[in-house]
Amino acid sequence: FSNREAELQNCNFVRNHMEATSEQDGGGSGAGDYEALVAALMANRQLLEAKVGINNAMFAASDLATSQLGDSFVVGGCEGQKTIDGEQMPLVLGPAREGAGEDGGTGYEALVAAVRAKREWLEDKVVTNSAVLLRGFDVRDAAEFDAVVEALGWPDIRYVGPAPRTHVHGRIWTANEGPLEQSVYFHHEMVLIKEFPAKVILFCEVPPPEGGETPFVPSFRVTERALEEFPEMVEELDAKGLRYTFTAPSNNNTGSMRGRGWEDAFGTSDKSEAETRAKALGMGVEWLEDGGVKTILGPRTLTRVFPGRKGRRMWFNTLVGMHGKELSSATVADGAEIPASFVQRCEEIIEEESIQFRWRKGDIVILDNLATLHGRRPSLPPRRVLVATCK
């Protein structure tokens, strides 16, 4: 490793400080040892963080080798990557062969071939790591992204929700088209609908010059921390369930992050047919005088446990995103109010647990929608991120 000499220097630095402090204390140990160690660690913090990243990559590379991946992928790293419960989030995979990617001309075709060859392995990694970032394959546009999505072999699921979106190509849509200066709150995609996607796949066609990250959060960590601080509240809300309302206009309003009109959302301008489709999705409706509609959903549990995910309780709700907002509400199913202080603390926990990286052109990230919340940071234009949702 190129860091080997620096690592040895770091070890010597820590050892020398410990020895010097021990001599000053007459060969004993105590507060001086602790203070010296802390000083050494703080002085070499960046090096130690780099070492952790190297070790993580070594373990991941070892796992790739034992999985006999051949020339399909190589493991990499990215800024913002974290190790949660022993797993890298996101797991970063790049082209195994030199020349595949930005400068080699093989581009997305190499990724399509790799995905087809290792489809089951890749799906397992999405579940194990909760997020997989495919980087360096030079995927250029919606058509090439669609080819990658098709190669994954996961059935399509139609998006139903408040975000304004536009169909682009095949199974590909724009991500939320609301104003870039606004953020998108953390959420599981279509969390309140009866049938929600198992995977959300995002592709960066135009990276923003500043901001615009798509942060994600390991959902089980939010539940764990909420239980530590508010055990009775969490269990009560889970037992009683939550009730949500959301008000949608008749037609789309791209000036709002949640400005999708009900005609577009339900795929019809007929109110009777819209009611039928809403019922099939698990929601009731109340028509408003201005032509809009209030949708009612619930009761819904606060957390859920899904197969194959270590029995983890996922924070599978949209309490923070809908509680006390202008167009939405979230209450206990019996109508009781939820303390704003509890909701605010949950929002803080979600932010504290978030993971993010800077988008690069051609990046594709696959999120396990059953295990991660995701959002969007405000950004400068231009920014173009496309999405596919899969069962």
Short mmCIF file of C-alpha atoms in Angstrom, two decimals:
data_model
loop_
_atom_site.label_atom_id
_atom_site.label_comp_id
_atom_site.label_asym_id
_atom_site.label_seq_id
_atom_site.Cartn_x
_atom_site.Cartn_y
_atom_site.Cartn_z
CA PHE A 1 0.00 0.00 0.00
CA SER A 2 1.15 3.55 -0.68
CA ASN A 3 0.15 4.46 2.88
CA ARG A 4 2.42 1.81 4.45
CA GLU A 5 5.23 4.19 5.40
CA ALA A 6 2.77 6.68 6.84
CA GLU A 7 1.09 3.91 8.81
CA LEU A 8 4.42 2.90 10.36
CA GLN A 9 5.15 6.50 11.23
CA ASN A 10 1.74 6.77 12.85
CA CYS A 11 2.32 3.63 14.93
CA ASN A 12 5.72 4.94 16.02
CA PHE A 13 4.18 8.29 16.86
CA VAL A 14 1.58 6.70 19.13
CA ARG A 15 4.15 4.35 20.71
CA ASN A 16 6.65 7.13 21.38
CA HIS A 17 4.00 9.28 23.01
CA MET A 18 2.90 6.39 25.20
CA GLU A 19 6.47 5.58 26.22
CA ALA A 20 7.30 9.20 26.97
CA THR A 21 4.21 9.61 29.10
CA SER A 22 4.88 6.36 30.90
CA GLU A 23 8.40 7.55 31.83
CA GLN A 24 7.05 10.87 33.09
CA ASP A 25 4.58 9.02 35.27
CA GLY A 26 7.27 6.79 36.70
CA GLY A 27 6.43 3.84 34.48
CA GLY A 28 2.79 3.86 35.46
CA SER A 29 -0.31 4.40 33.40
CA GLY A 30 -3.31 6.65 33.80
CA ALA A 31 -4.59 9.98 32.59
CA GLY A 32 -1.31 10.80 30.83
CA ASP A 33 -1.55 7.66 28.67
CA TYR A 34 -5.11 8.49 27.73
CA GLU A 35 -4.34 12.11 26.84
CA ALA A 36 -1.31 11.11 24.77
CA LEU A 37 -3.31 8.53 22.86
CA VAL A 38 -6.10 10.99 22.15
CA ALA A 39 -3.58 13.57 20.93
CA ALA A 40 -1.94 11.00 18.64
CA LEU A 41 -5.25 9.88 17.23
CA MET A 42 -6.46 13.42 16.60
CA ALA A 43 -3.18 14.40 14.93
CA ASN A 44 -3.45 11.41 12.59
CA ARG A 45 -7.19 11.34 12.12
CA GLN A 46 -7.18 11.58 8.33
CA LEU A 47 -4.64 8.79 8.04
CA LEU A 48 -6.64 6.54 10.32
CA GLU A 49 -9.83 7.24 8.35
CA ALA A 50 -7.98 6.36 5.15
CA LYS A 51 -6.76 3.14 6.75
CA VAL A 52 -10.31 2.19 7.68
CA GLY A 53 -11.34 2.77 4.08
CA ILE A 54 -8.48 0.61 2.82
CA ASN A 55 -9.40 -2.21 5.21
CA ASN A 56 -13.04 -2.01 4.15
CA ALA A 57 -12.04 -2.24 0.52
CA MET A 58 -9.80 -5.22 1.33
CA PHE A 59 -12.66 -7.09 2.98
CA ALA A 60 -15.02 -6.25 0.13
CA ALA A 61 -12.43 -7.27 -2.44
CA SER A 62 -11.91 -10.54 -0.59
CA ASP A 63 -15.64 -11.13 -0.68
CA LEU A 64 -15.70 -10.43 -4.40
CA ALA A 65 -12.89 -12.89 -4.96
CA THR A 66 -14.56 -15.65 -2.98
CA SER A 67 -17.73 -15.03 -4.96
CA GLN A 68 -15.75 -15.79 -8.15
CA LEU A 69 -16.77 -12.58 -9.90
CA GLY A 70 -14.10 -12.97 -12.54
CA ASP A 71 -13.91 -9.90 -14.77
CA SER A 72 -17.38 -8.52 -14.01
CA PHE A 73 -16.70 -5.91 -11.30
CA VAL A 74 -14.05 -4.53 -9.01
CA VAL A 75 -14.83 -3.01 -5.63
CA GLY A 76 -14.06 0.63 -5.02
CA GLY A 77 -14.88 3.40 -2.62
CA CYS A 78 -16.43 6.84 -2.57
CA GLU A 79 -16.51 9.89 -0.36
CA GLY A 80 -19.15 9.66 2.33
CA GLN A 81 -19.15 5.87 2.38
CA LYS A 82 -19.82 4.35 5.81
CA THR A 83 -19.60 0.91 7.38
CA ILE A 84 -22.89 0.05 9.11
CA ASP A 85 -23.28 -3.20 11.00
CA GLY A 86 -20.24 -4.58 9.16
CA GLU A 87 -21.38 -3.67 5.65
CA GLN A 88 -20.22 -0.89 3.31
CA MET A 89 -22.92 1.60 2.39
CA PRO A 90 -22.92 2.09 -0.47
CA LEU A 91 -21.00 -0.84 -1.92
CA VAL A 92 -19.14 0.70 -4.86
CA LEU A 93 -18.59 -1.44 -7.97
CA GLY A 94 -16.63 -0.42 -11.04
CA PRO A 95 -15.61 -2.05 -14.34
CA ALA A 96 -13.15 -4.90 -13.85
CA ARG A 97 -11.32 -4.50 -17.15
CA GLU A 98 -9.18 -1.53 -18.10
CA GLY A 99 -10.77 0.37 -20.93
CA ALA A 100 -14.30 -0.30 -19.75
CA GLY A 101 -15.80 3.02 -18.81
CA GLU A 102 -15.22 6.66 -19.57
CA ASP A 103 -12.19 6.30 -21.81
CA GLY A 104 -12.51 2.81 -23.23
CA GLY A 105 -15.55 3.00 -25.46
CA THR A 106 -17.26 -0.12 -24.07
CA GLY A 107 -19.29 1.93 -21.63
CA TYR A 108 -22.76 0.77 -20.68
CA GLU A 109 -22.47 -2.40 -22.74
CA ALA A 110 -19.85 -3.69 -20.31
CA LEU A 111 -22.20 -2.96 -17.43
CA VAL A 112 -25.14 -4.66 -19.14
CA ALA A 113 -23.03 -7.76 -19.70
CA ALA A 114 -21.74 -7.75 -16.11
CA VAL A 115 -25.24 -7.32 -14.69
CA ARG A 116 -26.61 -10.20 -16.74
CA ALA A 117 -23.73 -12.45 -15.75
CA LYS A 118 -24.00 -11.70 -12.02
CA ARG A 119 -27.66 -10.80 -11.61
CA GLU A 120 -28.38 -12.97 -8.56
CA TRP A 121 -25.13 -11.96 -6.86
CA LEU A 122 -25.86 -8.29 -7.46
CA GLU A 123 -29.38 -8.56 -6.05
CA ASP A 124 -27.95 -10.23 -2.96
CA LYS A 125 -25.53 -7.32 -2.55
CA VAL A 126 -28.34 -4.79 -2.84
CA VAL A 127 -30.11 -6.53 0.05
CA THR A 128 -26.94 -7.09 2.10
CA ASN A 129 -25.49 -3.58 1.68
CA SER A 130 -28.81 -1.72 1.21
CA ALA A 131 -27.22 0.42 -1.52
CA VAL A 132 -24.94 -0.36 -4.48
CA LEU A 133 -23.23 2.37 -6.50
CA LEU A 134 -22.20 1.43 -10.05
CA ARG A 135 -19.54 3.91 -11.11
CA GLY A 136 -17.22 4.30 -14.09
CA PHE A 137 -19.26 2.57 -16.80
CA ASP A 138 -19.91 5.73 -18.83
CA VAL A 139 -23.68 5.31 -19.02
CA ARG A 140 -24.67 8.38 -21.03
CA ASP A 141 -28.44 8.76 -21.36
CA ALA A 142 -31.91 7.41 -20.58
CA ALA A 143 -31.80 4.77 -23.31
CA GLU A 144 -28.56 3.28 -22.00
CA PHE A 145 -29.84 3.48 -18.42
CA ASP A 146 -33.00 1.68 -19.51
CA ALA A 147 -30.86 -1.11 -21.00
CA VAL A 148 -29.14 -1.56 -17.62
CA VAL A 149 -32.49 -1.64 -15.83
CA GLU A 150 -33.80 -4.26 -18.25
CA ALA A 151 -30.65 -6.35 -17.73
CA LEU A 152 -31.34 -6.45 -13.99
CA GLY A 153 -34.53 -8.35 -14.77
CA TRP A 154 -36.71 -6.87 -12.01
CA PRO A 155 -40.36 -6.20 -12.98
CA ASP A 156 -41.47 -2.60 -13.37
CA ILE A 157 -43.83 -0.93 -10.91
CA ARG A 158 -45.65 2.29 -11.79
CA TYR A 159 -44.89 5.27 -9.59
CA VAL A 160 -47.81 6.60 -7.56
CA GLY A 161 -47.13 9.64 -5.44
CA PRO A 162 -47.09 13.44 -5.16
CA ALA A 163 -43.79 14.20 -6.93
CA PRO A 164 -44.08 15.75 -10.41
CA ARG A 165 -42.34 13.46 -12.91
CA THR A 166 -42.07 13.03 -16.68
CA HIS A 167 -41.70 9.84 -18.69
CA VAL A 168 -38.42 9.82 -20.62
CA HIS A 169 -37.74 6.42 -22.21
CA GLY A 170 -38.91 2.84 -21.70
CA ARG A 171 -39.10 2.34 -17.94
CA ILE A 172 -37.27 5.57 -17.16
CA TRP A 173 -38.75 8.70 -15.61
CA THR A 174 -37.36 11.95 -14.30
CA ALA A 175 -36.86 12.11 -10.55
CA ASN A 176 -38.77 14.78 -8.62
CA GLU A 177 -39.02 17.85 -10.88
CA GLY A 178 -39.71 20.28 -8.05
CA PRO A 179 -37.50 23.38 -7.66
CA LEU A 180 -33.83 22.49 -7.25
CA GLU A 181 -33.38 25.00 -4.44
CA GLN A 182 -35.71 22.91 -2.30
CA SER A 183 -34.85 19.66 -0.55
CA VAL A 184 -36.82 16.43 -0.74
CA TYR A 185 -37.49 14.93 2.68
CA PHE A 186 -36.28 11.41 3.49
CA HIS A 187 -38.76 8.70 2.54
CA HIS A 188 -39.22 5.13 1.41
CA GLU A 189 -40.63 5.26 -2.11
CA MET A 190 -44.43 4.85 -2.16
CA VAL A 191 -44.33 3.86 1.51
CA LEU A 192 -48.06 4.40 2.03
CA ILE A 193 -49.28 2.52 -1.04
CA LYS A 194 -50.32 -1.13 -0.80
CA GLU A 195 -47.79 -2.17 -3.45
CA PHE A 196 -44.46 -0.37 -3.20
CA PRO A 197 -41.18 -0.95 -5.06
CA ALA A 198 -38.50 -3.21 -3.61
CA LYS A 199 -35.77 -1.32 -5.47
CA VAL A 200 -35.28 2.27 -6.55
CA ILE A 201 -32.64 2.79 -9.26
CA LEU A 202 -31.26 6.30 -9.86
CA PHE A 203 -29.05 7.49 -12.71
CA CYS A 204 -27.11 10.75 -12.91
CA GLU A 205 -27.24 12.14 -16.43
CA VAL A 206 -26.17 15.69 -15.51
CA PRO A 207 -24.40 16.15 -12.16
CA PRO A 208 -25.07 19.48 -10.46
CA PRO A 209 -22.18 21.92 -9.99
CA GLU A 210 -22.97 22.16 -6.29
CA GLY A 211 -25.21 20.21 -3.92
CA GLY A 212 -27.96 17.98 -5.27
CA GLU A 213 -26.79 14.81 -3.53
CA THR A 214 -29.24 11.95 -3.01
CA PRO A 215 -28.61 11.03 0.63
CA PHE A 216 -29.94 7.76 2.00
CA VAL A 217 -30.41 6.34 5.48
CA PRO A 218 -30.28 2.75 6.77
CA SER A 219 -33.84 2.61 8.05
CA PHE A 220 -33.26 0.17 10.89
CA ARG A 221 -30.83 2.59 12.53
CA VAL A 222 -33.60 5.17 12.87
CA THR A 223 -35.85 2.63 14.62
CA GLU A 224 -33.02 1.54 16.92
CA ARG A 225 -32.26 5.07 18.01
CA ALA A 226 -35.92 6.08 18.35
CA LEU A 227 -36.46 3.04 20.57
CA GLU A 228 -33.48 4.04 22.71
CA GLU A 229 -34.90 7.53 23.30
CA PHE A 230 -38.68 7.01 23.06
CA PRO A 231 -39.45 3.31 23.64
CA GLU A 232 -43.03 3.81 24.84
CA MET A 233 -43.95 6.26 22.09
CA VAL A 234 -42.55 4.04 19.32
CA GLU A 235 -44.37 0.95 20.58
CA GLU A 236 -47.62 2.88 21.07
CA LEU A 237 -47.57 4.32 17.55
CA ASP A 238 -46.71 0.93 16.10
CA ALA A 239 -49.61 -0.70 17.95
CA LYS A 240 -52.21 1.99 17.19
CA GLY A 241 -51.02 2.87 13.70
CA LEU A 242 -50.80 6.19 11.87
CA ARG A 243 -53.33 8.07 9.75
CA TYR A 244 -52.18 10.34 6.94
CA THR A 245 -53.89 12.90 4.74
CA PHE A 246 -52.57 14.63 1.65
CA THR A 247 -54.15 17.31 -0.52
CA ALA A 248 -53.43 17.25 -4.27
CA PRO A 249 -54.44 19.77 -6.95
CA SER A 250 -56.30 18.78 -10.09
CA ASN A 251 -53.38 19.49 -12.44
CA ASN A 252 -49.60 19.30 -12.03
CA ASN A 253 -47.72 22.13 -10.34
CA THR A 254 -43.97 21.81 -10.90
CA GLY A 255 -43.43 24.79 -8.60
CA SER A 256 -43.92 22.42 -5.68
CA MET A 257 -42.00 19.35 -4.55
CA ARG A 258 -45.37 17.65 -4.06
CA GLY A 259 -47.28 19.32 -6.86
CA ARG A 260 -48.41 16.30 -8.88
CA GLY A 261 -52.10 16.61 -9.74
CA TRP A 262 -54.57 13.82 -9.01
CA GLU A 263 -55.44 13.43 -12.70
CA ASP A 264 -51.84 12.56 -13.49
CA ALA A 265 -51.41 10.46 -10.35
CA PHE A 266 -54.50 8.32 -10.98
CA GLY A 267 -54.20 8.41 -14.77
CA THR A 268 -57.73 9.69 -15.32
CA SER A 269 -59.77 12.90 -15.19
CA ASP A 270 -62.92 11.01 -14.23
CA LYS A 271 -63.61 11.37 -10.50
CA SER A 272 -65.50 8.10 -10.23
CA GLU A 273 -62.68 6.18 -11.86
CA ALA A 274 -60.16 8.03 -9.71
CA GLU A 275 -62.04 6.90 -6.58
CA THR A 276 -61.94 3.30 -7.79
CA ARG A 277 -58.21 3.47 -8.45
CA ALA A 278 -57.56 5.20 -5.13
CA LYS A 279 -59.42 2.44 -3.29
CA ALA A 280 -57.32 -0.19 -5.05
CA LEU A 281 -54.21 1.62 -3.78
CA GLY A 282 -55.52 1.59 -0.22
CA MET A 283 -56.68 5.20 0.13
CA GLY A 284 -59.93 7.09 0.56
CA VAL A 285 -60.70 10.43 -1.10
CA GLU A 286 -62.59 13.64 -0.29
CA TRP A 287 -63.26 16.01 -3.18
CA LEU A 288 -62.60 19.71 -2.59
CA GLU A 289 -64.46 22.73 -3.96
CA ASP A 290 -61.41 23.96 -5.88
CA GLY A 291 -61.21 20.72 -7.88
CA GLY A 292 -58.49 19.20 -5.77
CA VAL A 293 -58.73 16.08 -3.63
CA LYS A 294 -57.78 15.10 -0.10
CA THR A 295 -56.52 11.53 0.13
CA ILE A 296 -56.77 9.60 3.40
CA LEU A 297 -54.49 6.67 4.21
CA GLY A 298 -54.32 4.47 7.26
CA PRO A 299 -53.94 3.00 9.63
CA ARG A 300 -50.29 2.26 8.80
CA THR A 301 -47.68 0.89 11.18
CA LEU A 302 -44.66 2.94 12.20
CA THR A 303 -42.14 0.14 11.53
CA ARG A 304 -42.03 -3.03 9.45
CA VAL A 305 -39.87 -6.16 9.27
CA PHE A 306 -39.12 -7.62 5.83
CA PRO A 307 -37.77 -11.11 5.00
CA GLY A 308 -34.06 -11.52 4.37
CA ARG A 309 -33.00 -8.40 6.26
CA LYS A 310 -31.80 -9.81 9.59
CA GLY A 311 -35.11 -9.23 11.34
CA ARG A 312 -34.46 -5.48 11.42
CA ARG A 313 -37.35 -3.15 12.18
CA MET A 314 -37.41 -0.59 9.40
CA TRP A 315 -38.61 2.97 9.98
CA PHE A 316 -41.21 2.39 7.27
CA ASN A 317 -43.35 5.50 7.49
CA THR A 318 -43.52 9.09 6.35
CA LEU A 319 -44.26 10.69 9.72
CA VAL A 320 -41.53 13.33 9.47
CA GLY A 321 -42.39 14.23 5.89
CA MET A 322 -46.14 14.71 6.42
CA HIS A 323 -46.62 15.78 10.04
CA GLY A 324 -47.85 19.35 10.43
CA LYS A 325 -47.29 20.38 6.81
CA GLU A 326 -49.44 22.75 4.73
CA LEU A 327 -50.79 20.05 2.42
CA SER A 328 -50.51 17.00 4.64
CA SER A 329 -50.96 15.62 8.12
CA ALA A 330 -49.90 12.62 10.18
CA THR A 331 -51.73 11.65 13.38
CA VAL A 332 -52.35 8.58 15.47
CA ALA A 333 -54.98 6.43 13.77
CA ASP A 334 -57.50 7.29 16.51
CA GLY A 335 -57.08 11.00 15.72
CA ALA A 336 -54.75 11.86 18.60
CA GLU A 337 -51.96 14.32 17.86
CA ILE A 338 -48.32 13.24 17.82
CA PRO A 339 -45.99 15.48 19.85
CA ALA A 340 -44.05 17.83 17.58
CA SER A 341 -40.96 17.37 19.76
CA PHE A 342 -40.96 13.64 19.02
CA VAL A 343 -41.29 14.25 15.28
CA GLN A 344 -38.50 16.85 15.35
CA ARG A 345 -36.14 14.49 17.18
CA CYS A 346 -36.90 11.71 14.68
CA GLU A 347 -36.02 14.13 11.86
CA GLU A 348 -32.72 14.90 13.58
CA ILE A 349 -31.92 11.20 13.99
CA ILE A 350 -32.62 10.55 10.32
CA GLU A 351 -30.27 13.36 9.32
CA GLU A 352 -27.57 12.15 11.71
CA GLU A 353 -27.71 8.67 10.19
CA SER A 354 -27.65 9.87 6.56
CA ILE A 355 -25.04 8.84 4.01
CA GLN A 356 -24.28 10.76 0.84
CA PHE A 357 -21.79 11.04 -2.01
CA ARG A 358 -21.29 13.54 -4.81
CA TRP A 359 -22.94 12.53 -8.06
CA ARG A 360 -20.72 11.87 -11.06
CA LYS A 361 -21.97 11.68 -14.62
CA GLY A 362 -22.98 8.11 -15.41
CA ASP A 363 -23.42 6.99 -11.81
CA ILE A 364 -26.15 4.47 -11.09
CA VAL A 365 -27.21 3.73 -7.52
CA ILE A 366 -29.51 0.86 -6.61
CA LEU A 367 -31.34 1.32 -3.30
CA ASP A 368 -33.09 -1.38 -1.35
CA ASN A 369 -36.35 0.51 -0.86
CA LEU A 370 -37.36 -1.82 1.96
CA ALA A 371 -34.24 -0.88 3.93
CA THR A 372 -33.34 2.72 3.04
CA LEU A 373 -34.96 6.12 3.15
CA HIS A 374 -33.69 8.58 0.56
CA GLY A 375 -34.04 12.28 -0.16
CA ARG A 376 -32.49 15.12 -2.15
CA ARG A 377 -30.27 18.04 -1.16
CA PRO A 378 -30.85 21.49 -2.66
CA SER A 379 -28.59 22.20 -5.63
CA LEU A 380 -27.55 24.67 -8.25
CA PRO A 381 -28.69 23.96 -11.82
CA PRO A 382 -28.32 22.08 -13.98
CA ARG A 383 -29.13 18.71 -12.43
CA ARG A 384 -30.77 15.75 -14.15
CA VAL A 385 -31.29 12.50 -12.28
CA LEU A 386 -33.51 9.78 -13.75
CA VAL A 387 -35.24 6.93 -11.94
CA ALA A 388 -36.73 3.48 -12.38
CA THR A 389 -38.83 1.70 -9.75
CA CYS A 390 -38.90 -2.09 -9.59
CA LYS A 391 -40.73 -4.86 -7.78
#
